[in-house]
């Protein structure tokens, strides 16, 4: 989890647990050096790091009550505050079957800039909010904030059974709700998925938002890129969405099975599996790449992080879903499962798309990827 604790003498013959740090590190081992200092190995970065006591306490200014954050209407917390803008994505991340609503907010006078890769860069002071519902009731709201110093941080709130209020969860927890285990991530775990390599914000990117949305406050349906450009939130202004990249929905059968599968991997896996990502393996699952092994690093490639006991395993074995480690990790929720955090239920529909895609492959040629050149981004 990236969290570190200490056991402190409680003065009565026992010990009290104190959390020292909630980090985004993937701590694979720790030990004491000859200098008496404590070291950890960070699987995310491949580095050996020393723990240093700064002697200072960082002030936590994020409220415990979601209604006090300024992101929602205090008198009706299930509604966003004025000025908070709704958005949706073409290819949603799997969240254990939950329905999701998404909102964003930026400081007055600021804009979201778009880089050369069509990724969106949010100014300091921005907030992204996502609420997940099960059975028509909210179960969790997550806030991803870019603080005034430019640092990103994630916070999560647990809704009460009546859906009338939500309280901040520190350190993560698991709760049985609506017939399933629901996992609330810790602050450090949020940044294990919202990686620096992927620009932290993940969902908001040109290809994800290039689609229509019904805006509740106006009752109008319009393209999100055009709308956000018109209200001055995005720079440079996007005048013609038809010329912009668009990520297909994995559920939309109008697209080929290859396009749907690649979109699924882009959303659910490419935040970590890309250049500069924290996985330590040579794999790039972004949608824009051709399928050849030298580009994505998966087709007929041997696994670098374990074969799960599969004979003649490959990351993706054309025509053989059962030998494809990429699919088998999506199907499991043990220590080898993907995504590795905040999920207790495998994505049946998503894994079926990936299975069908692999089963229909015959070679690792670019043509078998089924991606249109015009969709490259």
JSON list of C-alpha atoms in Angstrom, two decimals, residues 63-185:
[
{"chain": "A", "resi": 63, "resn": "UNK", "atom": "CA", "xyz": [-12.00, 18.62, 5.25]},
{"chain": "A", "resi": 64, "resn": "UNK", "atom": "CA", "xyz": [-13.34, 15.41, 6.76]},
{"chain": "A", "resi": 65, "resn": "UNK", "atom": "CA", "xyz": [-16.87, 16.23, 5.56]},
{"chain": "A", "resi": 66, "resn": "UNK", "atom": "CA", "xyz": [-17.39, 16.17, 1.79]},
{"chain": "A", "resi": 67, "resn": "UNK", "atom": "CA", "xyz": [-19.98, 18.92, 2.17]},
{"chain": "A", "resi": 68, "resn": "UNK", "atom": "CA", "xyz": [-17.26, 21.23, 3.49]},
{"chain": "A", "resi": 69, "resn": "UNK", "atom": "CA", "xyz": [-14.88, 20.80, 0.55]},
{"chain": "A", "resi": 70, "resn": "UNK", "atom": "CA", "xyz": [-16.59, 23.34, -1.71]},
{"chain": "A", "resi": 71, "resn": "UNK", "atom": "CA", "xyz": [-16.98, 20.69, -4.41]},
{"chain": "A", "resi": 72, "resn": "UNK", "atom": "CA", "xyz": [-20.62, 19.83, -3.60]},
{"chain": "A", "resi": 73, "resn": "UNK", "atom": "CA", "xyz": [-23.74, 21.70, -2.54]},
{"chain": "A", "resi": 74, "resn": "UNK", "atom": "CA", "xyz": [-23.57, 21.75, 1.29]},
{"chain": "A", "resi": 75, "resn": "UNK", "atom": "CA", "xyz": [-27.36, 21.47, 1.63]},
{"chain": "A", "resi": 76, "resn": "UNK", "atom": "CA", "xyz": [-27.54, 18.66, -0.95]},
{"chain": "A", "resi": 77, "resn": "UNK", "atom": "CA", "xyz": [-24.15, 16.88, -1.11]},
{"chain": "A", "resi": 78, "resn": "UNK", "atom": "CA", "xyz": [-25.15, 14.64, -3.99]},
{"chain": "A", "resi": 79, "resn": "UNK", "atom": "CA", "xyz": [-25.27, 17.74, -6.19]},
{"chain": "A", "resi": 80, "resn": "UNK", "atom": "CA", "xyz": [-22.12, 19.57, -7.33]},
{"chain": "A", "resi": 81, "resn": "UNK", "atom": "CA", "xyz": [-21.38, 23.15, -6.36]},
{"chain": "A", "resi": 82, "resn": "UNK", "atom": "CA", "xyz": [-22.05, 25.96, -8.78]},
{"chain": "A", "resi": 83, "resn": "UNK", "atom": "CA", "xyz": [-19.17, 26.31, -11.18]},
{"chain": "A", "resi": 84, "resn": "UNK", "atom": "CA", "xyz": [-18.21, 22.64, -11.02]},
{"chain": "A", "resi": 85, "resn": "UNK", "atom": "CA", "xyz": [-18.49, 21.26, -14.57]},
{"chain": "A", "resi": 86, "resn": "UNK", "atom": "CA", "xyz": [-19.68, 17.72, -15.43]},
{"chain": "A", "resi": 87, "resn": "UNK", "atom": "CA", "xyz": [-17.82, 15.55, -17.90]},
{"chain": "A", "resi": 88, "resn": "UNK", "atom": "CA", "xyz": [-17.80, 11.96, -19.07]},
{"chain": "A", "resi": 89, "resn": "UNK", "atom": "CA", "xyz": [-15.31, 9.70, -20.84]},
{"chain": "A", "resi": 90, "resn": "UNK", "atom": "CA", "xyz": [-15.65, 7.50, -23.90]},
{"chain": "A", "resi": 91, "resn": "UNK", "atom": "CA", "xyz": [-13.86, 4.50, -22.38]},
{"chain": "A", "resi": 92, "resn": "UNK", "atom": "CA", "xyz": [-14.52, 4.30, -18.62]},
{"chain": "A", "resi": 93, "resn": "UNK", "atom": "CA", "xyz": [-12.23, 2.66, -16.08]},
{"chain": "A", "resi": 94, "resn": "UNK", "atom": "CA", "xyz": [-13.59, -0.53, -14.49]},
{"chain": "A", "resi": 95, "resn": "UNK", "atom": "CA", "xyz": [-14.85, 0.16, -10.96]},
{"chain": "A", "resi": 96, "resn": "UNK", "atom": "CA", "xyz": [-16.48, -3.08, -9.82]},
{"chain": "A", "resi": 97, "resn": "UNK", "atom": "CA", "xyz": [-19.74, -2.40, -11.65]},
{"chain": "A", "resi": 98, "resn": "UNK", "atom": "CA", "xyz": [-20.38, 1.03, -10.16]},
{"chain": "A", "resi": 99, "resn": "UNK", "atom": "CA", "xyz": [-22.15, 3.79, -12.05]},
{"chain": "A", "resi": 100, "resn": "UNK", "atom": "CA", "xyz": [-20.05, 6.96, -12.08]},
{"chain": "A", "resi": 101, "resn": "UNK", "atom": "CA", "xyz": [-20.49, 10.70, -12.40]},
{"chain": "A", "resi": 102, "resn": "UNK", "atom": "CA", "xyz": [-17.52, 12.98, -13.01]},
{"chain": "A", "resi": 103, "resn": "UNK", "atom": "CA", "xyz": [-16.91, 16.70, -12.49]},
{"chain": "A", "resi": 104, "resn": "UNK", "atom": "CA", "xyz": [-13.99, 19.10, -12.75]},
{"chain": "A", "resi": 105, "resn": "UNK", "atom": "CA", "xyz": [-13.22, 22.59, -11.51]},
{"chain": "A", "resi": 106, "resn": "UNK", "atom": "CA", "xyz": [-10.36, 25.01, -12.12]},
{"chain": "A", "resi": 107, "resn": "UNK", "atom": "CA", "xyz": [-9.57, 28.37, -10.49]},
{"chain": "A", "resi": 108, "resn": "UNK", "atom": "CA", "xyz": [-11.15, 31.50, -11.95]},
{"chain": "A", "resi": 109, "resn": "UNK", "atom": "CA", "xyz": [-9.02, 33.04, -14.67]},
{"chain": "A", "resi": 110, "resn": "UNK", "atom": "CA", "xyz": [-7.10, 29.80, -15.31]},
{"chain": "A", "resi": 111, "resn": "UNK", "atom": "CA", "xyz": [-7.31, 27.38, -18.26]},
{"chain": "A", "resi": 112, "resn": "UNK", "atom": "CA", "xyz": [-6.61, 23.74, -18.99]},
{"chain": "A", "resi": 113, "resn": "UNK", "atom": "CA", "xyz": [-3.82, 23.45, -21.55]},
{"chain": "A", "resi": 114, "resn": "UNK", "atom": "CA", "xyz": [-3.44, 20.63, -24.06]},
{"chain": "A", "resi": 115, "resn": "UNK", "atom": "CA", "xyz": [0.02, 19.25, -24.80]},
{"chain": "A", "resi": 116, "resn": "UNK", "atom": "CA", "xyz": [1.37, 17.69, -27.98]},
{"chain": "A", "resi": 117, "resn": "UNK", "atom": "CA", "xyz": [0.07, 14.24, -26.96]},
{"chain": "A", "resi": 118, "resn": "UNK", "atom": "CA", "xyz": [-3.50, 15.59, -26.48]},
{"chain": "A", "resi": 119, "resn": "UNK", "atom": "CA", "xyz": [-3.12, 15.13, -22.70]},
{"chain": "A", "resi": 120, "resn": "UNK", "atom": "CA", "xyz": [-4.72, 17.81, -20.53]},
{"chain": "A", "resi": 121, "resn": "UNK", "atom": "CA", "xyz": [-2.64, 19.78, -18.07]},
{"chain": "A", "resi": 122, "resn": "UNK", "atom": "CA", "xyz": [-4.57, 21.26, -15.15]},
{"chain": "A", "resi": 123, "resn": "UNK", "atom": "CA", "xyz": [-3.47, 24.43, -13.34]},
{"chain": "A", "resi": 124, "resn": "UNK", "atom": "CA", "xyz": [-2.68, 24.47, -9.62]},
{"chain": "A", "resi": 125, "resn": "UNK", "atom": "CA", "xyz": [-5.89, 24.67, -7.62]},
{"chain": "A", "resi": 126, "resn": "UNK", "atom": "CA", "xyz": [-7.81, 22.29, -9.89]},
{"chain": "A", "resi": 127, "resn": "UNK", "atom": "CA", "xyz": [-10.05, 19.50, -8.58]},
{"chain": "A", "resi": 128, "resn": "UNK", "atom": "CA", "xyz": [-11.39, 16.39, -10.31]},
{"chain": "A", "resi": 129, "resn": "UNK", "atom": "CA", "xyz": [-14.33, 14.66, -8.61]},
{"chain": "A", "resi": 130, "resn": "UNK", "atom": "CA", "xyz": [-15.74, 11.18, -9.27]},
{"chain": "A", "resi": 131, "resn": "UNK", "atom": "CA", "xyz": [-18.71, 9.66, -7.45]},
{"chain": "A", "resi": 132, "resn": "UNK", "atom": "CA", "xyz": [-19.50, 5.94, -7.66]},
{"chain": "A", "resi": 133, "resn": "UNK", "atom": "CA", "xyz": [-22.93, 4.47, -7.04]},
{"chain": "A", "resi": 134, "resn": "UNK", "atom": "CA", "xyz": [-24.18, 0.95, -6.38]},
{"chain": "A", "resi": 135, "resn": "UNK", "atom": "CA", "xyz": [-27.89, 0.20, -6.50]},
{"chain": "A", "resi": 136, "resn": "UNK", "atom": "CA", "xyz": [-28.70, 3.86, -7.07]},
{"chain": "A", "resi": 137, "resn": "UNK", "atom": "CA", "xyz": [-26.94, 5.06, -3.91]},
{"chain": "A", "resi": 138, "resn": "UNK", "atom": "CA", "xyz": [-23.52, 6.72, -3.70]},
{"chain": "A", "resi": 139, "resn": "UNK", "atom": "CA", "xyz": [-20.85, 4.61, -2.06]},
{"chain": "A", "resi": 140, "resn": "UNK", "atom": "CA", "xyz": [-17.69, 6.64, -2.64]},
{"chain": "A", "resi": 141, "resn": "UNK", "atom": "CA", "xyz": [-16.55, 10.05, -3.89]},
{"chain": "A", "resi": 142, "resn": "UNK", "atom": "CA", "xyz": [-12.93, 10.60, -4.85]},
{"chain": "A", "resi": 143, "resn": "UNK", "atom": "CA", "xyz": [-11.23, 13.97, -5.15]},
{"chain": "A", "resi": 144, "resn": "UNK", "atom": "CA", "xyz": [-8.01, 14.40, -7.09]},
{"chain": "A", "resi": 145, "resn": "UNK", "atom": "CA", "xyz": [-6.59, 17.81, -6.22]},
{"chain": "A", "resi": 146, "resn": "UNK", "atom": "CA", "xyz": [-3.70, 19.77, -7.59]},
{"chain": "A", "resi": 147, "resn": "UNK", "atom": "CA", "xyz": [-2.62, 21.82, -4.62]},
{"chain": "A", "resi": 148, "resn": "UNK", "atom": "CA", "xyz": [-1.32, 25.41, -4.89]},
{"chain": "A", "resi": 149, "resn": "UNK", "atom": "CA", "xyz": [2.28, 24.16, -4.85]},
{"chain": "A", "resi": 150, "resn": "UNK", "atom": "CA", "xyz": [1.54, 22.08, -7.95]},
{"chain": "A", "resi": 151, "resn": "UNK", "atom": "CA", "xyz": [1.55, 18.69, -6.20]},
{"chain": "A", "resi": 152, "resn": "UNK", "atom": "CA", "xyz": [-1.27, 16.24, -6.94]},
{"chain": "A", "resi": 153, "resn": "UNK", "atom": "CA", "xyz": [-3.00, 14.30, -4.15]},
{"chain": "A", "resi": 154, "resn": "UNK", "atom": "CA", "xyz": [-6.01, 12.00, -3.93]},
{"chain": "A", "resi": 155, "resn": "UNK", "atom": "CA", "xyz": [-8.67, 11.80, -1.20]},
{"chain": "A", "resi": 156, "resn": "UNK", "atom": "CA", "xyz": [-11.66, 9.52, -0.81]},
{"chain": "A", "resi": 157, "resn": "UNK", "atom": "CA", "xyz": [-14.99, 9.87, 1.00]},
{"chain": "A", "resi": 158, "resn": "UNK", "atom": "CA", "xyz": [-17.32, 7.13, 2.23]},
{"chain": "A", "resi": 159, "resn": "UNK", "atom": "CA", "xyz": [-21.05, 7.79, 1.91]},
{"chain": "A", "resi": 160, "resn": "UNK", "atom": "CA", "xyz": [-23.43, 6.79, 4.68]},
{"chain": "A", "resi": 161, "resn": "UNK", "atom": "CA", "xyz": [-26.10, 4.14, 4.07]},
{"chain": "A", "resi": 162, "resn": "UNK", "atom": "CA", "xyz": [-28.78, 6.75, 3.41]},
{"chain": "A", "resi": 163, "resn": "UNK", "atom": "CA", "xyz": [-26.68, 8.56, 0.81]},
{"chain": "A", "resi": 164, "resn": "UNK", "atom": "CA", "xyz": [-27.05, 11.88, 2.63]},
{"chain": "A", "resi": 165, "resn": "UNK", "atom": "CA", "xyz": [-23.42, 12.58, 3.51]},
{"chain": "A", "resi": 166, "resn": "UNK", "atom": "CA", "xyz": [-19.85, 11.37, 3.06]},
{"chain": "A", "resi": 167, "resn": "UNK", "atom": "CA", "xyz": [-16.86, 11.29, 5.43]},
{"chain": "A", "resi": 168, "resn": "UNK", "atom": "CA", "xyz": [-13.21, 11.20, 4.49]},
{"chain": "A", "resi": 169, "resn": "UNK", "atom": "CA", "xyz": [-11.41, 7.86, 4.73]},
{"chain": "A", "resi": 170, "resn": "UNK", "atom": "CA", "xyz": [-7.79, 7.95, 5.84]},
{"chain": "A", "resi": 171, "resn": "UNK", "atom": "CA", "xyz": [-5.48, 5.02, 5.15]},
{"chain": "A", "resi": 172, "resn": "UNK", "atom": "CA", "xyz": [-8.03, 3.08, 3.10]},
{"chain": "A", "resi": 173, "resn": "UNK", "atom": "CA", "xyz": [-10.61, 0.50, 4.17]},
{"chain": "A", "resi": 174, "resn": "UNK", "atom": "CA", "xyz": [-12.87, -2.28, 2.89]},
{"chain": "A", "resi": 175, "resn": "UNK", "atom": "CA", "xyz": [-16.62, -2.26, 3.49]},
{"chain": "A", "resi": 176, "resn": "UNK", "atom": "CA", "xyz": [-19.32, -4.75, 2.54]},
{"chain": "A", "resi": 177, "resn": "UNK", "atom": "CA", "xyz": [-21.95, -2.78, 0.66]},
{"chain": "A", "resi": 178, "resn": "UNK", "atom": "CA", "xyz": [-24.72, -3.73, -1.77]},
{"chain": "A", "resi": 179, "resn": "UNK", "atom": "CA", "xyz": [-23.66, -7.38, -1.63]},
{"chain": "A", "resi": 180, "resn": "UNK", "atom": "CA", "xyz": [-19.96, -6.87, -2.44]},
{"chain": "A", "resi": 181, "resn": "UNK", "atom": "CA", "xyz": [-16.67, -5.85, -0.88]},
{"chain": "A", "resi": 182, "resn": "UNK", "atom": "CA", "xyz": [-15.99, -2.21, -1.71]},
{"chain": "A", "resi": 183, "resn": "UNK", "atom": "CA", "xyz": [-12.38, -1.07, -1.36]},
{"chain": "A", "resi": 184, "resn": "UNK", "atom": "CA", "xyz": [-11.59, 2.55, -0.50]},
{"chain": "A", "resi": 185, "resn": "UNK", "atom": "CA", "xyz": [-7.98, 3.39, -1.47]}
]
